Coordinates of C-alpha atoms in Angstrom, one line a residue:
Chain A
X1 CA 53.2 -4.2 -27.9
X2 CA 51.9 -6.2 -30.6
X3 CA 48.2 -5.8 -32.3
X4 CA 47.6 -9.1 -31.3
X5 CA 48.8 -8.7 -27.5
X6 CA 46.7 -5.4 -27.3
X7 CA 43.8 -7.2 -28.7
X8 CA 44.5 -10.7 -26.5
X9 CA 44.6 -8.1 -23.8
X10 CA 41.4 -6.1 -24.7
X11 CA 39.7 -9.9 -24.7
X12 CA 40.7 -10.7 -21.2
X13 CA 39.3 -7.6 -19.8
X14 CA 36.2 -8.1 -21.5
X15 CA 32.7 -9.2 -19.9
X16 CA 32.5 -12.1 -22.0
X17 CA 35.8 -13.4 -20.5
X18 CA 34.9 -13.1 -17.0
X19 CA 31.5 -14.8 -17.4
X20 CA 33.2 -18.1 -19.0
X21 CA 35.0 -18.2 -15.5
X22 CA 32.1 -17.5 -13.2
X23 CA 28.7 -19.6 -14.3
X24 CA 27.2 -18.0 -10.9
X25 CA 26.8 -14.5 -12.6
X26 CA 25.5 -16.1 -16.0
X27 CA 22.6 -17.7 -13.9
X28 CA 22.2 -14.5 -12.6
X29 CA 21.8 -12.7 -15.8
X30 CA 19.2 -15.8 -16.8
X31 CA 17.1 -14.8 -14.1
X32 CA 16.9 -11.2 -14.2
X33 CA 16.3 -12.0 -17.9
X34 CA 13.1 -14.0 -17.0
X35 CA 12.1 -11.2 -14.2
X36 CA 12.0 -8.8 -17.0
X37 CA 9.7 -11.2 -19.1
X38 CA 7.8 -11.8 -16.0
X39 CA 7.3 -7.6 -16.0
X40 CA 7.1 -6.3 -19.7
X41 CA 5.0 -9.9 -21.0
X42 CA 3.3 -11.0 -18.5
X43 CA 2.8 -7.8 -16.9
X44 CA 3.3 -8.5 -13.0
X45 CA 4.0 -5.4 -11.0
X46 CA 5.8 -3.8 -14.2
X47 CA 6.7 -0.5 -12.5
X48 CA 8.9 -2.3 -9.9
X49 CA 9.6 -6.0 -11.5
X50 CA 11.5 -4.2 -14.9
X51 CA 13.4 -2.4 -12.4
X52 CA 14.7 -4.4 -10.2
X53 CA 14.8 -7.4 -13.1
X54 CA 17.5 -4.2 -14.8
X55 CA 19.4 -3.8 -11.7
X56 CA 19.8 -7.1 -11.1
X57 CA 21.0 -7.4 -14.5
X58 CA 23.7 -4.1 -14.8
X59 CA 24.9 -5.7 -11.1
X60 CA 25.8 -9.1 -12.3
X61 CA 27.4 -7.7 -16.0
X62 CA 31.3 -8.8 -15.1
X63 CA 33.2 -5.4 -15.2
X64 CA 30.6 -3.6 -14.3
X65 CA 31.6 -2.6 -11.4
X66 CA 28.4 -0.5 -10.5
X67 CA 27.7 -2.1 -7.1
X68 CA 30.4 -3.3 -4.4
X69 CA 28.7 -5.3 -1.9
X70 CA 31.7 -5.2 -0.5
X71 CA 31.9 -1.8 0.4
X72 CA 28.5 -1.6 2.1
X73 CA 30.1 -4.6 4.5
X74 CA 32.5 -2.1 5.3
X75 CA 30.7 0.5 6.2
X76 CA 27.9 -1.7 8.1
X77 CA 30.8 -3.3 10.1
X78 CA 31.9 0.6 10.8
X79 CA 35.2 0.8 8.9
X80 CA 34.3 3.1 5.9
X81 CA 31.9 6.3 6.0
X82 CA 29.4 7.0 3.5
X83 CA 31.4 9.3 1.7
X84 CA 34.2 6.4 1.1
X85 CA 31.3 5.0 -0.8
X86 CA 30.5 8.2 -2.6
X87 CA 34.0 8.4 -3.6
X88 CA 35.0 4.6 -4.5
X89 CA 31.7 3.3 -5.2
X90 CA 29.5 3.0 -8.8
X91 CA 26.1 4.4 -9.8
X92 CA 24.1 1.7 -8.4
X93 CA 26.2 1.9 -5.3
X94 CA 24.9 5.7 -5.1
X95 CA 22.1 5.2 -5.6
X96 CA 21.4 2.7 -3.1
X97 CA 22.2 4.9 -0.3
X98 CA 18.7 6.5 -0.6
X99 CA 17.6 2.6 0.1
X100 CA 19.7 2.3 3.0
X101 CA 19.1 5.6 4.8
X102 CA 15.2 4.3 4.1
X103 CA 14.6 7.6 1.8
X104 CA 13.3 5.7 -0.8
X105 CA 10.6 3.7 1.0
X106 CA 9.2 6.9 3.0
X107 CA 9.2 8.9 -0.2
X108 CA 6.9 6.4 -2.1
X109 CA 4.7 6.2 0.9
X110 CA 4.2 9.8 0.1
X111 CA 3.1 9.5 -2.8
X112 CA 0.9 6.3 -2.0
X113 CA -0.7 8.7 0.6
X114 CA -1.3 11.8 -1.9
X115 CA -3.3 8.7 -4.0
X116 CA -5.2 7.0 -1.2
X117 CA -8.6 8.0 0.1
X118 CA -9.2 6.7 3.5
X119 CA -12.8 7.5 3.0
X120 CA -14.1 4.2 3.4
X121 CA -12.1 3.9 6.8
X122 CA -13.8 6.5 8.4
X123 CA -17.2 5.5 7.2
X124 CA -16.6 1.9 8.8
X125 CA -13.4 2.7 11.4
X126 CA -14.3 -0.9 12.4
X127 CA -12.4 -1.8 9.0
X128 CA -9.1 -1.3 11.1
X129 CA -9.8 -4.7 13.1
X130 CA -9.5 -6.5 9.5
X131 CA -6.6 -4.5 9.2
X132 CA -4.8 -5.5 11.8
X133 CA -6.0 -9.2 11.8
X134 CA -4.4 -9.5 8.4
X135 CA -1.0 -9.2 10.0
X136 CA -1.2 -12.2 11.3
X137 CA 0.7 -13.6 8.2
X138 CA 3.6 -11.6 9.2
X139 CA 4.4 -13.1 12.9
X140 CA 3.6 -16.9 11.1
X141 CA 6.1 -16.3 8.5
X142 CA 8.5 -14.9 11.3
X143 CA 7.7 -18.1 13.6
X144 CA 8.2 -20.1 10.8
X145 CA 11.5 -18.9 9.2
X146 CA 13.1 -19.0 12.6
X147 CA 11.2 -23.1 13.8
X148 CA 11.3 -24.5 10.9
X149 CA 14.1 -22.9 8.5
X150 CA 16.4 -21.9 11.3
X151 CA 16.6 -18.1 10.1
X152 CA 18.2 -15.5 12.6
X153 CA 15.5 -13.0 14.7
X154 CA 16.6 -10.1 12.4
X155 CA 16.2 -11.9 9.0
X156 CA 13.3 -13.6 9.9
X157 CA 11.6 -10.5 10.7
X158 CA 12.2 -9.3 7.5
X159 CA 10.6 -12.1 6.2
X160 CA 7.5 -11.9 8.0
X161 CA 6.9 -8.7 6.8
X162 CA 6.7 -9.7 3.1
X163 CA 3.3 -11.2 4.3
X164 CA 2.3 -7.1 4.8
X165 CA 2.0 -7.6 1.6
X166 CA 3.7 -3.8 1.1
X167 CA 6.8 -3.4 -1.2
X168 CA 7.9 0.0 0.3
X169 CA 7.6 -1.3 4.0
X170 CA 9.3 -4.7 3.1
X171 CA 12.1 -2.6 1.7
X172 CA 12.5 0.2 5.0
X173 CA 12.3 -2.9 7.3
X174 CA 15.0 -4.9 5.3
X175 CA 16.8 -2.7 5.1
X176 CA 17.6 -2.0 8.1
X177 CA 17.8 -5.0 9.5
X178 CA 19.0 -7.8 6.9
X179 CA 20.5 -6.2 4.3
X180 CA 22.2 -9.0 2.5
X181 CA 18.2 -10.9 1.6
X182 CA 16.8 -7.3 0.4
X183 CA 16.5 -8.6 -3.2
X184 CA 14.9 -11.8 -2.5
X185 CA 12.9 -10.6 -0.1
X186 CA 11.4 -7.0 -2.6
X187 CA 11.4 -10.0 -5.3
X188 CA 9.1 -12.1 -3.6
X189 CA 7.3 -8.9 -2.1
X190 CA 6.1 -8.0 -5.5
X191 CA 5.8 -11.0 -7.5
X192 CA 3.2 -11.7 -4.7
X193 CA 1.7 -8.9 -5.0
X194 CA 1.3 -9.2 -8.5
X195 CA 0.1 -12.7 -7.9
X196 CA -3.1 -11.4 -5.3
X197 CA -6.0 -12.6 -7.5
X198 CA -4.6 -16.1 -7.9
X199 CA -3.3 -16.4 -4.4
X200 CA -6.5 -15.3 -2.5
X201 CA -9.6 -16.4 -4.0
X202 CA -9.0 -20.5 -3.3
X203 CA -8.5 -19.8 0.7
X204 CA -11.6 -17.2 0.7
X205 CA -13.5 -19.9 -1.3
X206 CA -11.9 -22.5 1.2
X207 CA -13.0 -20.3 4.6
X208 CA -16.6 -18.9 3.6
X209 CA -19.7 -20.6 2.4
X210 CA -22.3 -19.5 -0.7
X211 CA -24.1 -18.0 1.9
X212 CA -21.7 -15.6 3.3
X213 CA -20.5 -14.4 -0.1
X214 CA -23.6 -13.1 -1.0
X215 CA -24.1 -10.9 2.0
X216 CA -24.8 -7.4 0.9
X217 CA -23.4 -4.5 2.6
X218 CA -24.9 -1.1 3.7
X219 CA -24.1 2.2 1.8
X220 CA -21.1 3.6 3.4
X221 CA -21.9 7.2 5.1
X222 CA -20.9 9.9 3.9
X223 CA -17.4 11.3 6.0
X224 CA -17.2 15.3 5.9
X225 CA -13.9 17.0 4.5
X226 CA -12.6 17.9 8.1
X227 CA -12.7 14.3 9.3
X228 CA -10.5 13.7 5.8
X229 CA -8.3 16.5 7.1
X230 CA -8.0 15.7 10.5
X231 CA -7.4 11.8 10.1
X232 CA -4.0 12.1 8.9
X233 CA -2.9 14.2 12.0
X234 CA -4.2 12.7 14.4
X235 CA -2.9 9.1 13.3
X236 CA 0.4 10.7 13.1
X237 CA 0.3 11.9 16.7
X238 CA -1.0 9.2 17.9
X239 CA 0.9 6.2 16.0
X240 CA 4.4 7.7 16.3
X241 CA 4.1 8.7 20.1
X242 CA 2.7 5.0 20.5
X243 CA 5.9 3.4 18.1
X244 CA 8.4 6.0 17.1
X245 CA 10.2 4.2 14.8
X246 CA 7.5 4.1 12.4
X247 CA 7.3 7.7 12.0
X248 CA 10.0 7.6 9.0
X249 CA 6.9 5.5 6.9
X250 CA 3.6 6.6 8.8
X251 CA 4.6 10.1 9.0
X252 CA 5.2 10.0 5.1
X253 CA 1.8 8.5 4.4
X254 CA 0.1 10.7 6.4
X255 CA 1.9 13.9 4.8
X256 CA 0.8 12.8 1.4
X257 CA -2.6 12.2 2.6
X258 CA -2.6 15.5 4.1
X259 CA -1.2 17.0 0.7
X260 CA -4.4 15.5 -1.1
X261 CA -7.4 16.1 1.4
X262 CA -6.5 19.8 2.4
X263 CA -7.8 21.1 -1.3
X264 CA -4.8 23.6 -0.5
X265 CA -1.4 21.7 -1.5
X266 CA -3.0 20.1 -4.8
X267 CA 0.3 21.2 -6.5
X268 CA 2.4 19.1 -4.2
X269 CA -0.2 16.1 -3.9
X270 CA 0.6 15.8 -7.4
X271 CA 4.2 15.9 -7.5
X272 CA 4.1 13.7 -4.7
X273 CA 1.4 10.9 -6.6
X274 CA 3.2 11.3 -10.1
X275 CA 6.8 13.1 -10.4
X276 CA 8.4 12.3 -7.5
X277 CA 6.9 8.8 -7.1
X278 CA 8.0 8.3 -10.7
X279 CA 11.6 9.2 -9.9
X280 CA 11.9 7.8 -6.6
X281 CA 10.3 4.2 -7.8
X282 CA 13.4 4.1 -10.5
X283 CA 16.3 4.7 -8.1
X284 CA 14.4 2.3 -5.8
X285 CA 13.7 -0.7 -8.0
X286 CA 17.0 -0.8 -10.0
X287 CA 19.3 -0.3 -6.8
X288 CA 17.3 -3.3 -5.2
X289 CA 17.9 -5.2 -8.0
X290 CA 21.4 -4.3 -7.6
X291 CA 21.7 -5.9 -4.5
X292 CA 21.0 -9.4 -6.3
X293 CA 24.8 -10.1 -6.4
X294 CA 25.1 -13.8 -7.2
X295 CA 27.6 -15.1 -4.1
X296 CA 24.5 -13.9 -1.9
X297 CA 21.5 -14.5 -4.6
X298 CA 22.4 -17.9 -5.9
X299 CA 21.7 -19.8 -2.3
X300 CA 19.1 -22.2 -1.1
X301 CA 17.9 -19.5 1.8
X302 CA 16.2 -17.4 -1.5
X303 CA 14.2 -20.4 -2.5
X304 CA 13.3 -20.7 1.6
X305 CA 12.3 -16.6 1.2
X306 CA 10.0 -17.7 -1.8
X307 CA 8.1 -20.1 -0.2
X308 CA 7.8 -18.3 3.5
X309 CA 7.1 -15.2 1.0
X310 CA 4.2 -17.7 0.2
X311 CA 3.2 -19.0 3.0
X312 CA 3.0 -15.3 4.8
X313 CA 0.6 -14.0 2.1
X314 CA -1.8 -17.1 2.9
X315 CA -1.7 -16.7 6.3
X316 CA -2.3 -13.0 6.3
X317 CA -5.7 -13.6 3.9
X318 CA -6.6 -16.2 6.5
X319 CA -6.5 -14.0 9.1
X320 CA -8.2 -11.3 7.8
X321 CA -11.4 -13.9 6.7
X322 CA -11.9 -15.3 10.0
X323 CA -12.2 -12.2 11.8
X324 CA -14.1 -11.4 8.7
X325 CA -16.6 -14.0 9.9
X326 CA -16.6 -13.2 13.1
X327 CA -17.6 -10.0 12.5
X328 CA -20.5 -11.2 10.2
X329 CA -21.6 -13.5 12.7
X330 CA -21.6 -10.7 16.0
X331 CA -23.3 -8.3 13.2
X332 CA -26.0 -10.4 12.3
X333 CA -25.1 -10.9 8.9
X334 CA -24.3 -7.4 8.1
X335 CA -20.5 -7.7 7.1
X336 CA -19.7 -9.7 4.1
X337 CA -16.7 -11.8 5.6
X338 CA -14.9 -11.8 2.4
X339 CA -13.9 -7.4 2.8
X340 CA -11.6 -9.2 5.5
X341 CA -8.7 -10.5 3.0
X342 CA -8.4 -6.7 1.2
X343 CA -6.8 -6.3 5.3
X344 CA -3.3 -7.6 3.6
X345 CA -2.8 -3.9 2.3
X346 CA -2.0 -4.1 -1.7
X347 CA -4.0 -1.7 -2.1
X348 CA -5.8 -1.8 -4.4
X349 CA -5.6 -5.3 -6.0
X350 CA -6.6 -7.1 -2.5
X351 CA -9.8 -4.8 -2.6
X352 CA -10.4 -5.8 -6.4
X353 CA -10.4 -9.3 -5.3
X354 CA -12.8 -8.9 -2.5
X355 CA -15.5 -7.5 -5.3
X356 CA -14.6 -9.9 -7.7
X357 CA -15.1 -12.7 -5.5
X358 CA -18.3 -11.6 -3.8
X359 CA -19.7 -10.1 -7.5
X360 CA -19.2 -14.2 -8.4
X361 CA -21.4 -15.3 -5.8
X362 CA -24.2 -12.3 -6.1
X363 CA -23.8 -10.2 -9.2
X364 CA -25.3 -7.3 -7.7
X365 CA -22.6 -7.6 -5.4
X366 CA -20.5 -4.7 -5.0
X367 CA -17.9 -5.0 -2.1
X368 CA -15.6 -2.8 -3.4
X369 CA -15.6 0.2 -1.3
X370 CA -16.1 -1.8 1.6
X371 CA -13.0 -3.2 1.0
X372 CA -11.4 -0.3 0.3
X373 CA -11.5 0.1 4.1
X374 CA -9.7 -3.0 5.3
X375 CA -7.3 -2.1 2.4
X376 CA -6.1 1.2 3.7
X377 CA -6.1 -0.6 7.1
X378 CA -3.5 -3.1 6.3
X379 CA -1.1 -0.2 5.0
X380 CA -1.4 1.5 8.4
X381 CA -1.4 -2.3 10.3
X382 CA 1.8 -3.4 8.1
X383 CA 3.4 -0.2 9.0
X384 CA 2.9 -0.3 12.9
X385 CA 4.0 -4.2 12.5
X386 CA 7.4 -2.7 10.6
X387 CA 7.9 -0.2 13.4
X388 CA 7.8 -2.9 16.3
X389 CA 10.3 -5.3 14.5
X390 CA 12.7 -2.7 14.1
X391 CA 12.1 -1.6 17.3
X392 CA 13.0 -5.3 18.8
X393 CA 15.5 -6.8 16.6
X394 CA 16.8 -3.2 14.9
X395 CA 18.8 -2.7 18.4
Chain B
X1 CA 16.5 -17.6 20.2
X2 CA 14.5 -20.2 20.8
X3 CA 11.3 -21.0 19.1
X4 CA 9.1 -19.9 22.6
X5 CA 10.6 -16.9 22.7
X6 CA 9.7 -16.5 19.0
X7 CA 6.3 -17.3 19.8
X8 CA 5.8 -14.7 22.6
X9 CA 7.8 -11.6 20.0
X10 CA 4.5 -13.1 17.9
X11 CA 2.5 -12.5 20.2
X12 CA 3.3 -9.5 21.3
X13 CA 3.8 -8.1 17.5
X14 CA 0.3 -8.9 16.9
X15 CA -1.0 -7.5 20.3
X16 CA 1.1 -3.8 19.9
X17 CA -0.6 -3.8 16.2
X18 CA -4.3 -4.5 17.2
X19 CA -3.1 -2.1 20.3
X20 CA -2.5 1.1 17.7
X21 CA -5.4 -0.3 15.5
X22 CA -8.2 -0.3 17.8
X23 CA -6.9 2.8 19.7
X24 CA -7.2 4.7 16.1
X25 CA -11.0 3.0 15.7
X26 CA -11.5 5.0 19.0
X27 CA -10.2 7.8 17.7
X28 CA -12.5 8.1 14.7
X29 CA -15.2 7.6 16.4
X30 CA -14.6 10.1 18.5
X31 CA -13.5 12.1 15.7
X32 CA -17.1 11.3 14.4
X33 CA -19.4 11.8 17.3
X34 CA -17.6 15.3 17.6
X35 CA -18.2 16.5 14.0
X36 CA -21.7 14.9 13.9
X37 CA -22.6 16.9 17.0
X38 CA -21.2 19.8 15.9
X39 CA -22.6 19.9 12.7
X40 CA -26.0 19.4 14.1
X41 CA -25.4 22.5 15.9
X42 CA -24.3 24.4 13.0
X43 CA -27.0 23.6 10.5
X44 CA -29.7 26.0 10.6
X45 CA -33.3 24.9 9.2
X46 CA -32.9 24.9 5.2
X47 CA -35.3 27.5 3.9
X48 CA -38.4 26.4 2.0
X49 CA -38.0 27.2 -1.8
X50 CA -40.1 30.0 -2.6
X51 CA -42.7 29.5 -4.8
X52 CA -42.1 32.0 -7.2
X53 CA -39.3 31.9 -9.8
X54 CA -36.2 29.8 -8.8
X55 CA -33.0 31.7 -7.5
X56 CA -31.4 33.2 -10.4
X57 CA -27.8 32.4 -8.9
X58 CA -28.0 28.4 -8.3
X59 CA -24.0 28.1 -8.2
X60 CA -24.4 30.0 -5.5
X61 CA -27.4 28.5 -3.4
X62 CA -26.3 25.0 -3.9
X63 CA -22.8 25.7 -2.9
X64 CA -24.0 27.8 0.2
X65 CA -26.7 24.9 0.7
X66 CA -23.5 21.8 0.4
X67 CA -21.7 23.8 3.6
X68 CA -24.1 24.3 6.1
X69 CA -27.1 21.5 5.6
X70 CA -26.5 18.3 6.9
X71 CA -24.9 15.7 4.3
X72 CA -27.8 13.4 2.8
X73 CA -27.1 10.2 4.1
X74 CA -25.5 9.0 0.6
X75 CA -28.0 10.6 -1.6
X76 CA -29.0 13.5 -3.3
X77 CA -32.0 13.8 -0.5
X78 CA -35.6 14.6 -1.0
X79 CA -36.0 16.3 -4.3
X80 CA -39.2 18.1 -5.3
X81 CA -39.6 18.6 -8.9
X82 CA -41.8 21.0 -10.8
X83 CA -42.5 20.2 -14.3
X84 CA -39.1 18.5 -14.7
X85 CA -39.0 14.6 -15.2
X86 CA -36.1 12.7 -12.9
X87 CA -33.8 12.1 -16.2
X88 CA -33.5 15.3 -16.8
X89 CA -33.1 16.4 -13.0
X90 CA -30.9 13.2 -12.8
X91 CA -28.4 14.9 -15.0
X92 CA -28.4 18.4 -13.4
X93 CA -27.6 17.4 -10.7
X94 CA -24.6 15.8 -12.1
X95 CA -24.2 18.9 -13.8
X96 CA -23.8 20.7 -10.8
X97 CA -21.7 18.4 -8.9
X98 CA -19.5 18.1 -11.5
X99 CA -19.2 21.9 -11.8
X100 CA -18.8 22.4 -8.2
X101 CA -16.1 19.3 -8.3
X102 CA -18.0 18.3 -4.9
X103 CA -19.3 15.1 -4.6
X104 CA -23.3 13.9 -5.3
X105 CA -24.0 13.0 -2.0
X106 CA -22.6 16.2 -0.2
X107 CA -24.5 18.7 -2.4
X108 CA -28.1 18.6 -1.4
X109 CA -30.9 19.7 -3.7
X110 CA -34.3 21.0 -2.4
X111 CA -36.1 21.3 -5.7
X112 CA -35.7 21.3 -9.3
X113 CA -37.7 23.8 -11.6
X114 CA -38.1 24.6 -15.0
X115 CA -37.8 28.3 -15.6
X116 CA -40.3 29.2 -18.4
X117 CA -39.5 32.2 -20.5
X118 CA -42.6 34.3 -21.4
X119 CA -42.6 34.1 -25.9

């Protein structure tokens, strides 16, 4: 064999090659280019967007060969076991199992629990109405994507839940049920996310007058250390006997809750809020990136996810204000409506919005911790709304 | 499926999650009325502060005090102060809270002295 046929040879089995014949993956690599601007310049979810942006880039390299969608059709469709995949698969492939087997998700929740203080719910347990009002962008989305965009039950309900406005929960519930739209959908999960304080303040302008955004709130009362103890036990017992197949993500959150308030597991309240969360967000956000193939990316049903994606977050904010008025109005002025839009979870950028908007209208504003209570609500609300989807449409 | 029954899974979603919600609001309060009425029943009568020379061992006596009075209702409570002005007792008491890691409002403070030592 010649030089020249070794190195005509070496050419053809080179990236560069295979992208001149496939414009599909090039786009791809475009995009995940402009996701990773989107993360490290513009700073929008950084932590998850770079990521997934780099996953979605190693996964659409030709050659590669470090995810085989192919292979997880196989195994959902019940001809190959796991191990088949451990054993012909890439990295991204293994690593992705943790995603499927909805590891990753439950593990972050831990950690999300070992950092939240659901204080502020138990000083106002009233707080869980806005939660669970703010789930209302969830079933819209749903109704929508299956009336107007003609989606199947299953995918559908995975796009509703992007209006949970929770990346870990979007991911479980996709997961499990549509697979194939997990990168759009954790995409548009974030991104919106990230998006919160230009997405919420026009409809809580829109919804509430001068008047109500300058309500002032009580002090919150103080809640005793056994109450912080308890809460996470009892919500377990009583949540998972009441849904079970929410006890994957609830009972995770709850752990890590339990890890922080008990004053005797600080060690693992920290490994949970910092190491493990650390490792477990990497294997999470590349191998969902991963799954950003072009065949499946590159289709108008992603640009339908964006805008439903949308639509679900406005929805759930509207939700969340008008019981948020209601309330004001049965309290006699007492609740500030605007603490009912931190109910869409994102905790805590919804809550941070809530002050900022109220501290516009009355500097000596400070809604903050109020919101904190709706916030906290929404993760438990969007949780319970994962566990009945799967529970209907997993079968 | 058809767009009704779409609408009635909606419904239904939204119902099972203001379902678990509003059972866990009961739950708290509950949760609440029980530790309130227990703690009631636990707290004995703080003792007045003596009016000689304060407790040598404060750590102590505040840390005792923070587990079995009743929490000040998101303050520090009625403080009496003896030939200390409210800066100063402002930032022991953030001292001590700090030291004691405990938040401000479940430590409460009776009085605040200044120990003069004889020259």
């Amino acid at each position: 064999m010649s030089i020249l046929e070794t190195l005509g040879r070496l050419g053809q089995t080179s990236g560069f090659y295979m992208l001149a014949f496939n414009w599909r993956q090039l786009v791809m690599i475009v995009i995940a280019c402009v996701l990773l601007y989107l993360g490290l310049v513009k700073k929008f979810e950084p932590l998850l967007l770079v990521g997934i942006a780099f996953g979605m880039l190693l996964t659409n390299l030709p050659g590669s060969e470090m995810y085989h969608p192919e292979l997880w059709d196989a195994y959902i469709a019940g001809n190959l076991r796991l191990t088949d995949i451990i054993h012909d698969g890439g990295l991204l492939d293994i690593l992705y199992i943790g995603v499927k087997s909805g590891l990753y998700p439950s593990l972050i929740f831990m950690g999300v629990g070992a950092m939240t203080d659901f204080g502020p719910l138990l000083a106002n347990p009233k707080s869980l109405l806005l939660g669970a009002a703010a789930q209302l962008g969830i079933f819209a989305a749903f109704l929508m994507a299956i009336g107007i965009f003609g989606f199947a039950p299953n995918v559908a309900a995975s796009i509703g839940i992007i209006g949970g406005a929770d990346g870990p929960t979007a991911i479980w519930l996709t997961s499990k049920l549509a697979p194939d739209y997990l990168a759009p959908i954790a995409i548009a999960a974030y991104s919106y996310m990230a998006l919160i304080p230009l997405i919420q303040p026009p409809v809580m302008k829109l919804l509430t007058t001068e008047e109500e955004r300058k309500i002032k709130m009580e002090q919150l009362r103080p809640v005793s250390k056994k109450q912080k103890i308890l809460f996470p036990i009892v919500v377990t017992i009583f949540v998972c006997l009441l849904l079970p197949s929410v006890a994957p993500l609830l009972g995770c959150l709850m752990l890590g809750n339990l890890f922080k308030e008990s004053g005797l597991t600080d060690r693992l309240s920290d490994t949970a809020q910092n190491a493990l969360m650390n490792i477990v967000t990497i294997f999470l956000s590349t191998s969902v990136g991963a799954t950003a193939v072009a065949d499946r990316f590159l289709s108008p049903r992603t640009l339908f996810i964006i805008v439903l994606g949308l639509i679900a977050f406005e929805f759930a904010t509207v939700g969340g204000l008008l019981l948020g008025k209601l309330m004001c109005k049965l309290s006699g002025g007492k609740i500030n409506p605007l603490i009912g839009s931190a109910g869409v979870s994102a905790v805590p950028m919804a809550a941070r919005v809530s002050q900022t908007v109220g501290a516009k209208a009355n500097p000596s504003n400070f809604l903050l911790m109020h919101a904190m209570g709706p916030n906290v609500a929404g993760v438990i609300g969007s949780a319970v709304a994962a566990g009945f989807l799967l529970a209907v449409f997993g079968g | 499926m058809s767009f009704l029954d779409a609408c009635l899974y909606s419904l239904t979603g939204m119902l099972v999650v203001f379902f678990a919600l509003v059972l866990l609001m009961c739950i708290i309060k509950i949760m609440t009325a029980i530790g309130d009425r227990a703690e009631k029943k636990a707290a004995p009568v703080p003792a007045a502060p003596s009016s000689g020379i304060a407790a040598p061992d404060t750590r102590a006596a505040v840390q005792s005090l923070s587990m079995t009075a009743p929490l000040a209702p998101g303050t520090a409570g009625e403080v009496k102060l003896y030939d200390t002005d409210p800066r100063t007792a402002a930032m022991l008491m953030a001292i001590v809270a700090d030291e004691l890691k405990l938040p401000l409002n479940e430590l409460r403070f009776l009085s605040i002295k200044e120990i003069k030592e004889d020259k």
